[in-house]
Structures are given as C-alpha cells and as structure tokens.
C-alpha cells in the first residue's frame, strides 16, 4: 500500500500501459460489457490520498477522484478503520425493515449541514441515480402532480426515470425507447456561451422568461408540474455554474406555483465547492436535495433530503434493500467528520489557490476558452478558436491522454471541457504539479490546433 509519506507525486516506471495493464484491458474487452466508457488504460490496484498505483507499480496523481467520489482521498485511514470495524460487527439487515443506530445518526449529521430551520429528514439510497429516482417519486407524492422540468446539458443518471431527466448526450438515450412521459427540458444558463451576451452573474434572464411565458403557457400548466430539477453546477454538462440570481429566481417561481425545487448535488455536494452544498452560494433552500458520490468516500451510498413536511410519505411508499447499508453508513460518518474538521476549508482554500494559478490561462493559451467552477470543481473549456468558440473535443481528448502519460489522471466533461475534481485533501505541491503538467499538455495540444 502506498503510504502518504512515500510519495505525493507521480512516479512512472513502465511505458503506459504496462504489461499487466495490457493483460487486464484485454481480459476486460473479452468479458465485460462494452457499455463502459474508459478514457485511457489506467488499471488501478492501490490508492492512498490523491495517489493511485496501477497493476504495474506506476503511481499517478488522481485529479478525478473516481468522478468526484473519493472526497477524503483513497483509503483514508479513518474511513478504512470505520469500514473494517463495522464489517466485523454487522454488514447487513436492510434498513427498510429494521433499525440501525447509525442511520438516524448519519441523517441527523447531514441534515444539520443544510440551510433553513425547518426539520428535515433523509432517505438513503445506493447511488445518485437512485436518489434522483426517489426525488421524482417524492415530488409527485408531495404535490399530487406528474410533470417534471429539467435542463439541457444535465446529467441525473442512467436508470429510466433519471435518464428521462438527463439531457447530456444522445448516446445515453439512444436505443432505449420511450422514457418517462411528462418531462420537458429548457436551456441551462451557460455564461460562456450565452446567446444574449450576458455575464456569469446575469446569464439566464431569458430562460426564466421562457419558463414562465412559454413552458407554463403553452406546454405545462404550472399546477401540473411536480418538480424542477437542476444541478447548481452541471457536472457531466461541463462544470457550468448556475448564477446565484438564477437559482434564487427559480426558487421564487417554484414557490409561487407550489412546485418542488430539486437540487441535484450528487457531484457538487459534500464539501467539494468549499461549502457543504453548492446551492448554498445562492442562499436558497431547495425542497429536495439529492446526494451521492463523495458522501461515503467510495462506498456506494446516496441520499435524498427534504423537510419533514414534504418527506411524509407512508410506510411502504418507498424502500430499498441495500440503501443505507451499515458499512456504507460507517464510511459516511467518518467522511462527514473529516470534511467538517479538515477538508471543507481545504477545498475552499485549494480551490482559490488553483483558480489563482489558472486565472491567466485564457490569455496564456489560445485553445483555453473559459475557466470556471467553485472550490475543487473546476472546468477548463477547450476551443479551436477563442473568437469563434468552436468546440475542440479532439484537443480536449488529446490533453486528457497526454496528462495520463505524464502521471496525471483527469477526465473530460461536456463536449470539450477538462474537469478537475481531485480529493479534498490535496495540497499546494500537488496542485502545482497538476498545473505544470496541464500547461505542458495544452502547449502540446496547441501544436495540433
């Protein structure tokens, strides 16, 4: 196992992929579903902190964190200890039918991170997609309505209900037939590409007008709309930040018409932005909040939060066999302790540090169109030409691959954006390495532009 004292930076000892990695990739192609998406042949074996070691002994700096999942780093000793202790005591009984002492303890801990004074409750799930599915059901149950509104560019999951809300890539929908009826999509406020030339603070005025003057008058009567779901920062859509005023106005509209405002914080929550929840930057109080990914540092857990007045469905109306598994709950409790005591502030501070380092990139590089995000949720949009803003997916993909071969793991988001979503424990030395490496990769990619 890699110890934090051994290395904080990459160490490559073979060509990539190495011989063992090649063997695993070949076996994967033979036996695994081809629906999985892999950007490069990283075959992980061990992890500690922000470092991942592959099956050939190569060490990488992980700025993807399992798609923003490993919030406290890989195999944090306190999380591992909590998992081991719980696994030796009780692994499963099903929280739908029995009680665990740890379930209400975690629920209390997490609802206390939310804004507002109204009493709130939690329902634990296995994943973000399942949390979104539950949110759809809860919104319908609470309002006795059935219509839903989501946003273009959004990603809410791949199960059929969540997929009906998702509008990220056609390949995620193609071939699956009719989805959930009564779902409409509207544009997301994308300041860098705002059709009306607004700034990051004002983009979205026309979208809100479209919602009230077009959607509510020509498609759905607002009294039939159960919920409007939004990612405060679009994840798969390209790390696009919704302006504060937009979220505030969306809340006003929802409250005016008795619609549930649902915040999908699966990727942006649990301290990633420097606040517990990204919607807190706007000072709003969503009716329903979905969480997962970083909630349990890599163990499969999700959650739905809502005021007790909304989460008042009857016994049997919703349930789960594995959601809120005791081992996952133990990992989440340790995760919450670490985020509160150390990593929330570190995410804020390191986010500021990285944004300072990236501040001049649109001037420094001709293919960097925009740098955006909050905390340790940073998007770097790659374009062919800054004037035309032509999307350069091929250059983005080349940068991701080049970074891998230099020992830095990142992922894309949207059509042409690089996403930086490291564990919340990174330090300045690791941030500096990531910045230097990306600068090298972007310079190499620019030669192909």
XYZ file of C-alpha atoms in Angstrom:
449
model
C 0.000 0.000 0.000
C 1.243 3.466 -0.858
C 1.923 5.469 2.296
C 1.370 9.206 2.320
C 4.991 9.619 3.401
C 6.258 7.682 0.360
C 5.045 9.972 -2.386
C 2.619 12.767 -3.067
C 3.524 12.979 -6.750
C 3.504 10.554 -9.684
C 6.212 8.022 -10.370
C 6.127 6.194 -13.699
C 8.296 3.099 -14.073
C 6.943 1.484 -17.264
C 5.639 2.602 -20.617
C 1.877 3.112 -20.458
C 0.005 0.909 -20.414
C 2.373 -1.526 -18.745
C 2.340 -5.287 -19.445
C -0.009 -6.157 -16.584
C -2.363 -3.340 -17.514
C -2.451 -4.572 -21.120
C -3.397 -8.046 -19.897
C -6.288 -6.696 -17.811
C -7.539 -4.466 -20.638
C -7.570 -7.460 -22.991
C -9.488 -9.545 -20.446
C -11.921 -6.686 -19.880
C -12.632 -6.451 -23.612
C -13.368 -10.181 -23.654
C -15.659 -10.445 -20.637
C -17.067 -7.012 -19.728
C -19.999 -5.105 -21.188
C -18.846 -2.697 -23.906
C -21.132 -0.001 -22.467
C -18.436 1.104 -20.032
C -16.551 4.222 -21.086
C -12.805 4.381 -20.488
C -10.700 7.389 -21.472
C -7.308 5.728 -21.012
C -5.918 2.381 -19.810
C -5.459 3.053 -16.103
C -5.784 -0.270 -14.265
C -5.907 0.725 -10.609
C -4.638 -1.567 -7.880
C -3.942 0.584 -4.802
C -4.661 4.088 -3.636
C -3.763 6.375 -0.780
C -4.613 10.034 -0.534
C -4.502 11.587 -4.007
C -2.175 8.893 -5.384
C -3.284 5.794 -7.303
C -0.928 2.925 -8.156
C -1.627 0.692 -11.137
C -1.005 -3.026 -11.576
C 2.488 -2.334 -12.935
C 3.582 -0.184 -9.996
C 3.129 3.195 -11.722
C 1.893 5.926 -9.373
C -0.473 8.623 -10.643
C -1.750 11.875 -9.165
C -5.518 11.476 -9.248
C -7.382 14.667 -10.122
C -10.562 12.742 -10.970
C -11.147 11.027 -7.595
C -13.368 8.328 -9.067
C -15.558 11.025 -10.674
C -15.588 13.211 -7.543
C -16.313 10.219 -5.291
C -13.180 9.798 -3.166
C -13.744 13.041 -1.289
C -11.361 12.239 1.571
C -8.826 10.626 -0.733
C -8.223 6.982 -1.494
C -8.343 4.684 1.534
C -8.198 7.353 4.206
C -7.083 5.527 7.365
C -10.058 6.778 9.394
C -12.531 5.736 6.716
C -10.839 2.339 6.334
C -10.913 1.808 10.105
C -14.618 2.673 10.247
C -15.371 0.239 7.405
C -13.330 -2.561 8.954
C -14.848 -2.119 12.397
C -18.403 -2.090 11.046
C -17.807 -5.030 8.689
C -16.647 -7.123 11.639
C -19.789 -6.241 13.599
C -22.752 -6.121 11.174
C -22.771 -5.962 7.377
C -26.472 -6.042 6.513
C -30.015 -6.336 7.882
C -31.910 -3.969 5.474
C -32.821 -0.564 6.793
C -36.227 -0.755 5.115
C -37.351 -3.446 7.551
C -35.127 -2.997 10.599
C -33.407 -0.247 12.567
C -29.722 0.664 12.707
C -28.438 3.063 15.322
C -26.101 4.597 12.757
C -28.786 5.511 10.196
C -30.522 8.275 12.155
C -27.125 9.405 13.432
C -25.885 9.990 9.881
C -29.213 11.510 8.854
C -29.022 14.000 11.721
C -25.411 14.794 10.909
C -26.116 15.540 7.263
C -29.406 17.407 7.569
C -27.647 19.721 10.018
C -25.361 20.808 7.169
C -28.394 22.087 5.241
C -29.723 25.626 5.399
C -33.027 26.616 6.961
C -34.715 25.953 10.274
C -37.455 23.567 9.133
C -36.987 19.990 10.444
C -35.609 17.751 7.698
C -35.437 14.041 7.023
C -33.276 11.723 4.933
C -33.745 8.625 2.814
C -30.612 6.641 1.971
C -30.046 5.073 -1.441
C -27.310 3.132 -3.237
C -26.392 5.763 -5.821
C -27.041 9.178 -7.295
C -29.345 7.804 -9.964
C -31.402 6.074 -7.298
C -31.538 9.302 -5.301
C -32.907 11.093 -8.364
C -35.463 8.322 -8.911
C -36.580 8.751 -5.313
C -36.748 12.523 -5.725
C -39.061 12.142 -8.731
C -41.338 9.910 -6.703
C -41.257 12.194 -3.672
C -42.058 15.284 -5.754
C -45.007 13.502 -7.347
C -46.177 12.165 -3.992
C -45.941 15.530 -2.230
C -47.607 17.578 -4.964
C -50.016 15.022 -6.458
C -48.726 16.186 -9.866
C -46.774 14.309 -12.534
C -44.861 16.730 -14.807
C -41.115 17.404 -14.478
C -38.810 20.060 -15.908
C -35.048 19.660 -16.301
C -32.261 21.418 -18.210
C -30.281 20.767 -21.370
C -26.781 19.588 -20.548
C -27.904 17.997 -17.300
C -26.950 14.517 -16.170
C -29.093 12.869 -13.498
C -28.345 9.187 -14.050
C -28.955 6.299 -16.411
C -31.900 4.463 -14.833
C -35.086 5.058 -16.789
C -36.608 7.828 -14.685
C -33.299 9.604 -14.138
C -32.461 9.118 -17.818
C -35.719 10.830 -18.753
C -34.417 13.938 -16.984
C -30.888 13.599 -18.369
C -30.115 15.655 -21.476
C -26.354 15.352 -21.752
C -25.527 13.053 -24.700
C -27.795 11.281 -27.186
C -25.792 8.062 -26.782
C -27.087 7.846 -23.205
C -30.699 7.774 -24.507
C -30.415 6.174 -27.933
C -31.883 2.709 -28.296
C -33.934 2.610 -25.099
C -37.348 3.534 -26.462
C -39.946 5.646 -24.720
C -38.836 7.223 -21.471
C -40.832 8.796 -18.630
C -43.624 10.941 -20.041
C -44.358 14.490 -18.948
C -40.746 15.700 -18.950
C -39.679 18.959 -20.621
C -36.194 20.457 -20.924
C -35.140 24.081 -21.051
C -31.722 25.709 -21.586
C -29.230 25.929 -18.735
C -27.621 29.338 -18.089
C -24.223 28.854 -19.761
C -22.490 32.208 -19.424
C -19.510 31.469 -21.674
C -21.899 30.614 -24.497
C -24.786 32.880 -23.534
C -26.822 33.611 -26.658
C -27.721 37.015 -25.269
C -24.221 38.066 -24.259
C -24.830 38.099 -20.533
C -22.102 37.776 -17.905
C -21.706 34.899 -15.463
C -23.764 36.926 -12.984
C -26.687 37.734 -15.282
C -26.964 34.869 -17.789
C -30.358 33.158 -17.692
C -32.896 36.000 -17.600
C -34.413 34.890 -20.908
C -34.551 31.262 -19.774
C -36.658 32.188 -16.762
C -38.898 34.224 -19.049
C -39.213 31.227 -21.376
C -40.194 29.047 -18.425
C -42.998 31.340 -17.315
C -44.147 32.734 -20.664
C -43.714 29.697 -22.903
C -43.496 26.425 -20.951
C -46.165 27.358 -18.410
C -48.482 28.849 -21.038
C -48.021 26.526 -23.995
C -46.922 23.115 -22.632
C -47.493 22.520 -18.920
C -49.808 24.397 -16.649
C -47.614 25.096 -13.594
C -50.271 23.481 -11.410
C -49.414 20.175 -13.106
C -45.646 20.427 -12.554
C -44.359 18.326 -9.674
C -40.729 19.386 -9.755
C -37.967 21.325 -11.461
C -34.586 19.636 -11.076
C -31.296 21.455 -11.503
C -27.623 20.872 -10.856
C -26.301 24.053 -9.195
C -23.133 23.228 -11.119
C -23.627 20.968 -14.109
C -21.232 18.040 -13.832
C -21.329 15.911 -16.963
C -22.517 19.022 -18.797
C -19.133 20.712 -18.470
C -18.828 22.089 -14.929
C -21.086 25.015 -15.760
C -22.065 27.151 -12.753
C -25.639 28.409 -12.473
C -25.668 32.124 -11.498
C -26.862 32.842 -7.977
C -29.706 35.056 -9.174
C -30.915 32.271 -11.479
C -31.222 29.782 -8.636
C -32.913 32.414 -6.478
C -35.443 33.244 -9.184
C -36.035 29.580 -9.901
C -36.851 29.081 -6.225
C -39.227 32.054 -6.312
C -41.043 30.623 -9.341
C -41.287 27.176 -7.762
C -42.698 28.559 -4.525
C -45.156 30.738 -6.401
C -46.633 27.678 -8.129
C -46.171 25.022 -5.432
C -43.501 23.190 -7.463
C -40.752 21.193 -5.763
C -37.310 22.681 -6.459
C -34.937 19.713 -6.593
C -31.181 20.313 -6.311
C -29.080 17.507 -7.771
C -25.930 17.808 -5.644
C -24.648 14.332 -6.436
C -21.375 15.699 -7.812
C -21.257 19.206 -6.338
C -22.160 18.363 -2.733
C -20.322 17.116 0.346
C -17.843 19.982 0.535
C -16.461 19.857 -2.989
C -17.122 23.534 -3.644
C -15.819 24.793 -0.296
C -19.338 24.811 1.122
C -21.247 21.707 2.139
C -23.634 22.217 -0.787
C -23.195 24.271 -3.952
C -26.697 25.754 -3.735
C -25.670 27.480 -0.505
C -23.684 30.023 -2.539
C -27.061 31.333 -3.733
C -28.636 31.270 -0.277
C -31.555 29.135 -1.426
C -33.350 26.244 0.318
C -34.343 23.560 -2.206
C -37.339 21.419 -1.384
C -35.487 18.196 -2.194
C -31.726 17.585 -2.360
C -30.051 14.575 -3.969
C -26.610 13.447 -2.825
C -24.206 10.577 -3.522
C -20.639 10.313 -4.912
C -18.489 11.941 -2.185
C -20.874 11.119 0.653
C -19.027 7.948 1.733
C -15.526 8.274 0.253
C -16.014 5.497 -2.285
C -18.595 3.248 -0.663
C -21.915 3.037 -2.562
C -24.293 5.427 -0.841
C -26.699 8.151 -1.869
C -29.324 10.198 -0.088
C -32.430 12.313 -0.509
C -33.041 15.181 1.918
C -36.264 17.120 2.329
C -38.230 18.982 5.003
C -40.312 16.655 7.163
C -43.434 18.373 5.814
C -42.512 17.115 2.324
C -40.964 13.741 3.192
C -44.182 12.488 4.767
C -44.892 9.515 2.536
C -46.448 6.482 4.182
C -44.620 3.255 5.156
C -44.043 1.166 2.047
C -44.356 4.092 -0.358
C -40.617 3.898 -0.988
C -37.924 1.495 0.147
C -34.586 -0.122 -0.600
C -32.814 -3.355 0.254
C -29.234 -2.108 0.325
C -29.576 1.674 0.637
C -28.090 2.821 3.926
C -26.040 -0.341 4.354
C -24.302 -0.269 7.767
C -20.800 -0.424 6.280
C -21.555 2.445 3.908
C -23.093 4.439 6.754
C -19.930 3.953 8.824
C -17.819 5.235 5.936
C -20.132 8.232 5.544
C -19.929 9.134 9.234
C -16.126 9.083 9.061
C -16.278 11.091 5.852
C -18.501 13.748 7.407
C -16.105 14.041 10.368
C -13.133 14.564 8.055
C -14.890 17.051 5.803
C -16.092 19.108 8.734
C -12.791 19.110 10.629
C -10.327 19.491 7.753
C -11.382 19.187 4.169
C -14.208 21.695 3.787
C -11.800 24.524 4.489
C -9.056 22.867 2.453
C -11.373 22.572 -0.560
C -12.146 26.272 -0.320
C -8.512 27.269 0.139
C -7.094 24.960 -2.530
C -9.851 25.975 -4.918
C -8.826 29.606 -4.522
C -5.195 28.613 -4.994
C -5.912 26.729 -8.216
C -8.099 29.474 -9.647
C -5.290 31.931 -8.969
C -2.880 29.694 -10.875
C -5.378 29.317 -13.751
C -6.537 32.939 -13.862
C -4.496 33.928 -16.933
C -4.948 30.745 -18.960
C -7.383 32.287 -21.444
C -4.637 34.809 -22.260
C -1.790 32.331 -21.968
C -3.249 29.641 -24.235
C -5.119 30.175 -27.474
C -7.190 26.988 -27.030
C -8.439 27.720 -23.492
C -11.779 29.457 -23.835
C -13.009 29.524 -20.254
C -12.011 28.548 -16.720
C -14.896 28.173 -14.276
C -16.232 26.378 -11.234
C -16.173 26.584 -7.452
C -13.760 25.112 -4.947
C -12.308 21.840 -6.229
C -14.849 21.550 -9.024
C -13.070 23.256 -11.902
C -13.837 23.188 -15.621
C -11.417 24.270 -18.357
C -13.136 24.624 -21.721
C -11.004 23.825 -24.761
C -11.807 25.575 -28.058
C -10.374 25.667 -31.562
C -10.517 29.440 -31.676
C -11.252 31.863 -28.829
C -13.074 34.245 -31.149
C -15.491 31.709 -32.635
C -15.542 29.489 -29.516
C -15.583 26.426 -31.769
C -15.597 23.359 -29.528
C -12.437 21.264 -29.756
C -13.334 17.833 -28.400
C -10.346 16.246 -30.127
C -7.922 18.641 -28.441
C -9.599 18.103 -25.073
C -9.294 14.349 -25.501
C -5.649 14.702 -26.523
C -4.926 16.691 -23.352
C -6.576 14.035 -21.173
C -4.450 11.339 -22.818
C -1.236 13.374 -22.617
C -1.865 14.056 -18.928
C -2.252 10.331 -18.245
C 1.084 9.619 -19.879
C 2.665 12.248 -17.616
C 1.156 10.696 -14.490
C -1.898 12.941 -14.018
C -5.413 11.485 -14.066
C -8.159 13.835 -15.219
C -11.415 13.380 -17.111
C -13.452 15.293 -19.622
C -16.871 16.789 -19.040
C -19.363 18.011 -21.603
C -18.259 18.052 -25.221
C -14.939 19.839 -24.805
C -14.196 20.626 -21.164
C -11.483 19.300 -18.863
C -12.728 18.620 -15.360
C -10.572 18.871 -12.261
C -12.209 17.140 -9.317
C -9.420 15.978 -7.002
C -9.889 14.666 -3.498
C -10.477 17.431 -0.983
C -7.144 16.732 0.750
C -4.770 17.898 -1.997
C -2.030 20.370 -1.089
C -0.173 23.117 -2.952
C 2.604 20.809 -4.102
C 0.098 18.512 -5.787
C -1.853 21.440 -7.211
C 1.360 22.897 -8.647
C 2.246 19.589 -10.294
C -1.215 19.365 -11.859
C -0.988 22.926 -13.170
C 2.511 22.442 -14.613
C 1.525 19.162 -16.232
C -1.629 20.600 -17.780
C 0.343 23.551 -19.101
C 2.707 21.130 -20.845
C -0.200 19.134 -22.249
C -2.059 22.199 -23.505
C 1.085 23.503 -25.228
C 1.494 20.147 -26.952
C -2.164 20.114 -27.976
C -1.937 23.668 -29.304
C 0.609 22.496 -31.846
C -2.161 20.324 -33.323
C -4.737 23.116 -33.365
